[in-house]
Short mmCIF file of C-alpha atoms in Angstrom, two decimals:
data_model
loop_
_atom_site.label_atom_id
_atom_site.label_comp_id
_atom_site.label_asym_id
_atom_site.label_seq_id
_atom_site.Cartn_x
_atom_site.Cartn_y
_atom_site.Cartn_z
CA UNK A 19 7.64 14.37 136.03
CA UNK A 20 4.52 15.90 134.55
CA UNK A 21 0.77 16.34 135.04
CA UNK A 22 1.20 17.11 138.76
CA UNK A 23 0.43 20.83 138.78
CA UNK A 24 -3.29 20.13 138.74
CA UNK A 25 -3.19 18.48 142.17
CA UNK A 26 -3.44 21.66 144.24
CA UNK A 27 -3.74 19.97 147.65
CA UNK A 28 -0.92 17.43 147.17
CA UNK A 29 1.02 17.22 150.45
CA UNK A 30 3.25 14.12 150.15
CA UNK A 31 4.95 12.76 147.04
CA UNK A 32 6.96 9.52 146.93
CA UNK A 33 8.91 8.94 143.70
CA UNK A 34 11.86 6.90 144.94
CA UNK A 35 13.50 4.11 142.90
CA UNK A 36 12.56 5.53 139.50
CA UNK A 37 14.60 6.95 136.61
CA UNK A 38 14.01 10.66 137.27
CA UNK A 39 16.96 12.97 136.63
CA UNK A 40 15.16 16.35 136.70
CA UNK A 41 12.83 17.40 139.53
CA UNK A 42 10.29 19.57 137.75
CA UNK A 43 6.60 20.05 137.15
CA UNK A 44 5.93 21.21 140.70
CA UNK A 45 5.97 24.96 140.13
CA UNK A 46 2.21 25.20 140.74
CA UNK A 47 1.90 22.79 143.68
CA UNK A 48 1.64 25.11 146.65
CA UNK A 49 0.86 22.64 149.50
CA UNK A 50 3.60 20.00 149.08
CA UNK A 51 5.29 19.31 152.42
CA UNK A 52 7.22 16.09 151.72
CA UNK A 53 9.18 15.05 148.64
CA UNK A 54 10.97 11.68 148.39
CA UNK A 55 13.13 11.10 145.29
CA UNK A 56 15.76 8.74 146.70
CA UNK A 57 17.64 6.01 144.81
CA UNK A 58 16.96 7.07 141.24
CA UNK A 59 18.29 4.68 138.58
CA UNK A 60 20.66 7.11 136.86
CA UNK A 61 23.37 6.64 134.28
CA UNK A 62 26.99 6.48 135.54
CA UNK A 63 28.13 9.98 136.48
CA UNK A 64 24.61 11.42 136.25
CA UNK A 65 22.84 13.18 139.14
CA UNK A 66 19.43 14.68 139.78
CA UNK A 67 18.78 18.32 138.96
CA UNK A 68 16.19 20.64 140.57
CA UNK A 69 14.36 23.01 138.26
CA UNK A 70 14.69 26.58 139.67
CA UNK A 71 10.95 27.23 139.22
CA UNK A 72 10.13 24.16 141.28
CA UNK A 73 12.59 25.17 144.02
CA UNK A 74 11.14 28.68 144.12
CA UNK A 75 7.61 27.34 144.52
CA UNK A 76 8.57 24.73 147.15
CA UNK A 77 10.53 27.28 149.18
CA UNK A 78 7.37 28.28 150.99
CA UNK A 79 5.95 24.86 151.80
CA UNK A 80 8.46 21.96 151.60
CA UNK A 81 9.47 20.67 155.04
CA UNK A 82 10.95 17.19 154.34
CA UNK A 83 13.23 16.26 151.42
CA UNK A 84 14.89 12.91 150.70
CA UNK A 85 17.57 12.92 147.97
CA UNK A 86 19.72 10.05 149.27
CA UNK A 87 21.72 7.77 146.93
CA UNK A 88 21.55 10.03 143.87
CA UNK A 89 25.23 10.95 143.35
CA UNK A 90 24.49 14.53 144.46
CA UNK A 91 27.67 16.62 144.53
CA UNK A 92 26.16 19.94 145.67
CA UNK A 93 23.05 21.18 147.45
CA UNK A 94 23.64 24.85 146.69
CA UNK A 95 20.56 24.93 144.44
CA UNK A 96 18.39 24.14 147.47
CA UNK A 97 19.39 27.09 149.68
CA UNK A 98 16.07 28.86 148.97
CA UNK A 99 14.07 26.16 150.81
CA UNK A 100 13.46 28.49 153.76
CA UNK A 101 11.03 26.26 155.69
CA UNK A 102 12.79 22.91 155.30
CA UNK A 103 13.08 20.98 158.56
CA UNK A 104 14.56 17.63 157.53
CA UNK A 105 17.02 16.68 154.78
CA UNK A 106 18.21 13.17 154.01
CA UNK A 107 21.25 13.37 151.73
CA UNK A 108 23.20 10.29 152.76
CA UNK A 109 25.19 8.16 150.31
CA UNK A 110 25.95 10.98 147.86
CA UNK A 111 29.04 12.76 146.53
CA UNK A 112 29.14 15.84 148.78
CA UNK A 113 32.80 16.79 149.20
CA UNK A 114 32.80 20.56 149.88
CA UNK A 115 31.98 21.12 153.55
CA UNK A 116 32.20 24.91 153.25
CA UNK A 117 29.63 24.98 150.45
CA UNK A 118 27.29 22.72 152.44
CA UNK A 119 27.56 25.00 155.50
CA UNK A 120 26.90 28.08 153.37
CA UNK A 121 23.70 26.41 152.12
CA UNK A 122 22.26 25.10 155.38
CA UNK A 123 22.84 28.44 157.11
CA UNK A 124 19.95 29.73 154.96
CA UNK A 125 17.61 27.19 156.56
CA UNK A 126 16.45 28.74 159.86
CA UNK A 127 14.03 25.89 160.71
CA UNK A 128 16.15 22.82 159.92
CA UNK A 129 16.22 20.27 162.75
CA UNK A 130 17.44 17.02 161.15
CA UNK A 131 20.29 16.47 158.70
CA UNK A 132 21.76 13.23 157.41
CA UNK A 133 25.05 13.34 155.46
CA UNK A 134 26.29 9.82 156.15
CA UNK A 135 28.45 8.15 153.47
CA UNK A 136 29.62 11.51 152.07
CA UNK A 137 33.16 12.82 151.81
CA UNK A 138 32.36 15.83 153.99
CA UNK A 139 31.94 13.61 157.06
CA UNK A 140 35.71 12.97 156.99
CA UNK A 141 36.58 16.64 157.19
CA UNK A 142 38.11 17.97 160.45
CA UNK A 143 35.53 19.49 162.81
CA UNK A 144 32.73 18.28 160.52
CA UNK A 145 30.15 17.99 163.29
CA UNK A 146 31.04 21.32 164.90
CA UNK A 147 30.86 23.21 161.60
CA UNK A 148 27.47 21.73 160.70
CA UNK A 149 26.02 22.56 164.12
CA UNK A 150 27.52 26.06 164.07
CA UNK A 151 25.84 26.73 160.70
CA UNK A 152 22.36 25.99 162.06
CA UNK A 153 20.25 27.37 164.89
CA UNK A 154 17.98 24.56 166.07
CA UNK A 155 19.58 21.35 164.76
CA UNK A 156 18.51 18.40 166.92
CA UNK A 157 19.81 15.44 164.92
CA UNK A 158 22.87 14.97 162.73
CA UNK A 159 23.49 11.66 160.94
CA UNK A 160 20.76 10.03 163.06
CA UNK A 161 22.49 11.09 166.30
CA UNK A 162 20.79 13.44 168.72
CA UNK A 163 22.28 16.81 169.64
CA UNK A 164 21.42 18.16 173.08
CA UNK A 165 20.91 21.80 173.90
CA UNK A 166 24.14 22.08 175.93
CA UNK A 167 26.32 20.89 173.05
CA UNK A 168 24.59 23.17 170.57
CA UNK A 169 24.88 26.23 172.84
CA UNK A 170 28.54 25.54 173.60
CA UNK A 171 29.48 25.25 169.90
CA UNK A 172 27.57 28.42 169.02
CA UNK A 173 29.33 30.39 171.76
CA UNK A 174 32.70 28.96 170.84
CA UNK A 175 32.26 29.93 167.17
CA UNK A 176 31.12 33.41 168.21
CA UNK A 177 34.23 33.97 170.35
CA UNK A 178 36.47 32.64 167.59
CA UNK A 179 34.89 34.98 165.06
CA UNK A 180 35.39 37.97 167.37
CA UNK A 181 39.05 37.08 167.82
CA UNK A 182 39.47 36.72 164.07
CA UNK A 183 37.97 40.18 163.49
CA UNK A 184 40.27 41.73 166.10
CA UNK A 185 43.30 40.14 164.47
CA UNK A 186 42.24 41.43 161.06
CA UNK A 187 41.79 44.94 162.44
CA UNK A 188 45.17 44.77 164.17
CA UNK A 189 46.87 43.60 160.98
CA UNK A 190 45.41 46.57 159.06
CA UNK A 191 47.14 49.06 161.39
CA UNK A 192 50.51 50.04 159.94
CA UNK A 193 53.05 52.00 161.96
CA UNK A 194 55.01 54.35 159.66
CA UNK A 195 58.75 54.84 160.02
CA UNK A 196 59.82 57.99 161.87
CA UNK A 197 62.23 60.42 160.25
CA UNK A 198 65.10 59.23 162.44
CA UNK A 199 64.54 55.54 161.67
CA UNK A 200 64.16 56.33 158.00
CA UNK A 201 67.45 58.23 157.91
CA UNK A 202 69.25 55.37 159.68
CA UNK A 203 67.83 52.83 157.23
CA UNK A 204 68.93 55.01 154.34
CA UNK A 205 72.56 55.13 155.50
CA UNK A 206 73.08 51.50 156.40
CA UNK A 207 76.22 49.85 155.02
CA UNK A 208 75.77 48.41 151.52
CA UNK A 209 75.63 44.81 152.76
CA UNK A 210 72.80 45.48 155.22
CA UNK A 211 71.00 47.88 152.92
CA UNK A 212 70.71 45.20 150.23
CA UNK A 213 69.02 42.87 152.73
CA UNK A 214 66.13 45.30 153.13
CA UNK A 215 63.32 44.70 150.67
CA UNK A 216 62.54 47.28 148.04
CA UNK A 217 59.10 47.99 149.51
CA UNK A 218 60.50 48.74 152.98
CA UNK A 219 63.16 50.99 151.51
CA UNK A 220 60.52 52.85 149.53
CA UNK A 221 58.43 53.46 152.66
CA UNK A 222 61.49 54.42 154.70
CA UNK A 223 62.77 57.16 152.34
CA UNK A 224 61.60 60.52 153.80
CA UNK A 225 61.37 63.78 151.98
CA UNK A 226 64.54 65.41 150.73
CA UNK A 227 64.36 68.17 153.31
CA UNK A 228 64.05 65.92 156.32
CA UNK A 229 66.71 63.62 154.87
CA UNK A 230 69.10 66.57 154.58
CA UNK A 231 68.53 67.52 158.22
CA UNK A 232 69.13 63.93 159.25
CA UNK A 233 72.40 63.84 157.32
CA UNK A 234 73.74 66.87 159.22
CA UNK A 235 73.41 64.91 162.48
CA UNK A 236 75.48 61.92 161.31
CA UNK A 237 79.05 61.98 162.73
CA UNK A 238 81.97 61.86 160.32
CA UNK A 239 83.17 58.51 161.57
CA UNK A 240 79.72 56.76 161.24
CA UNK A 241 79.59 53.67 159.00
CA UNK A 242 78.57 54.36 155.46
CA UNK A 243 79.15 58.16 155.57
CA UNK A 244 82.28 57.99 153.44
CA UNK A 245 81.42 54.81 151.47
CA UNK A 246 77.84 55.72 150.58
CA UNK A 247 78.34 58.90 148.58
CA UNK A 248 76.93 57.28 145.44
CA UNK A 249 73.67 56.30 147.20
CA UNK A 250 73.18 59.86 148.51
CA UNK A 251 73.97 61.28 145.10
CA UNK A 252 71.08 59.27 143.67
CA UNK A 253 68.77 61.22 146.01
CA UNK A 254 70.17 64.59 144.96
CA UNK A 255 72.23 65.06 148.14
CA UNK A 256 75.89 65.81 148.66
CA UNK A 257 77.81 64.71 151.69
CA UNK A 258 80.05 67.23 153.48
CA UNK A 259 83.66 66.82 152.33
CA UNK A 260 85.75 64.91 154.80
CA UNK A 261 89.50 64.41 154.61
CA UNK A 262 91.62 62.14 156.71
CA UNK A 263 94.47 63.83 158.55
CA UNK A 264 97.87 62.07 158.46
CA UNK A 265 100.33 61.87 161.36
CA UNK A 266 102.79 64.22 159.59
CA UNK A 267 100.17 66.92 159.29
CA UNK A 268 99.31 66.55 162.97
CA UNK A 269 103.01 66.96 163.89
CA UNK A 270 103.35 70.04 161.70
CA UNK A 271 100.29 71.64 163.25
CA UNK A 272 101.59 70.92 166.74
CA UNK A 273 104.94 72.61 165.94
CA UNK A 274 103.25 75.63 164.45
CA UNK A 275 101.08 76.01 167.52
CA UNK A 276 104.08 75.68 169.85
CA UNK A 277 106.02 78.34 167.91
CA UNK A 278 103.04 80.67 168.00
CA UNK A 279 102.64 80.20 171.74
CA UNK A 280 106.39 80.87 172.23
CA UNK A 281 106.24 84.08 170.23
CA UNK A 282 103.27 85.23 172.24
CA UNK A 283 105.15 84.58 175.48
CA UNK A 284 108.21 86.56 174.26
CA UNK A 285 106.05 89.53 173.30
CA UNK A 286 104.41 89.52 176.71
CA UNK A 287 107.84 89.37 178.38
CA UNK A 288 109.13 92.34 176.37
CA UNK A 289 106.10 94.38 177.43
CA UNK A 290 106.83 93.61 181.07
CA UNK A 291 110.49 94.62 180.76
CA UNK A 292 109.63 97.88 178.99
CA UNK A 293 107.07 98.79 181.60
CA UNK A 294 109.51 98.08 184.44
CA UNK A 295 112.36 100.18 183.00
CA UNK A 296 110.16 103.24 182.46
CA UNK A 297 108.81 103.27 186.02
CA UNK A 298 110.80 105.48 188.53
CA UNK A 299 112.43 103.67 191.40
CA UNK A 300 110.71 103.99 194.69
CA UNK A 301 112.67 105.56 197.53
CA UNK A 302 113.15 103.57 200.63
#
């Protein structure tokens, strides 16, 4: 493509069924409204390429573009065509629906799109995603789109996006462990403590001071108090010494207490007798 920049008032250009692989030489044509370059006779695996200078110049004037049957795999280079109204891209190799939607969302005036015989048409929700990416689309793959359908899809996508944002905000909120829950998690039995992931354990470990206060509230008979001395030693803490009392020691203590109570009773009895003998008898 050459020798076209001198035609300043060129409005329509038909170059279909040729052997053009690069769309160029139009960087000075400022009035071109229609460009037809369909069915180029390309080598196997080859596709047409748009020169960035040509795209930049046509972004202000091109309204209709036909690139059908050219083995086109991406239209991302065409996102700067701000005033395009109709695109015919059927029978190509478009397979990335997300990339196509990201491109056509830059076209505020597009009304007609044709992606027939492309891989993207087999994607789930293909029609809804294309309509949601445009504002005034009236025809997709030669089928009309009424105002009710377009409005419904736009509202549905808006509500879905709001729900997605709320879920993302909710997932960012993290509730920290309290000191009590952290102390309980720290003194779980070894079997349960190993089931807790390292990250959770790291978040659950409170400061040494609060951990010490929490330890003082744990009863002697609680699980892990006697068997978890090594874990507390790793944190610089020492558990209060606890010793199991045997039945013999209980019996000995009971006897000692009984003897002490008996001696106390005898002393009290002696005091009563002494006081009675020293008191003068009352006369009748």
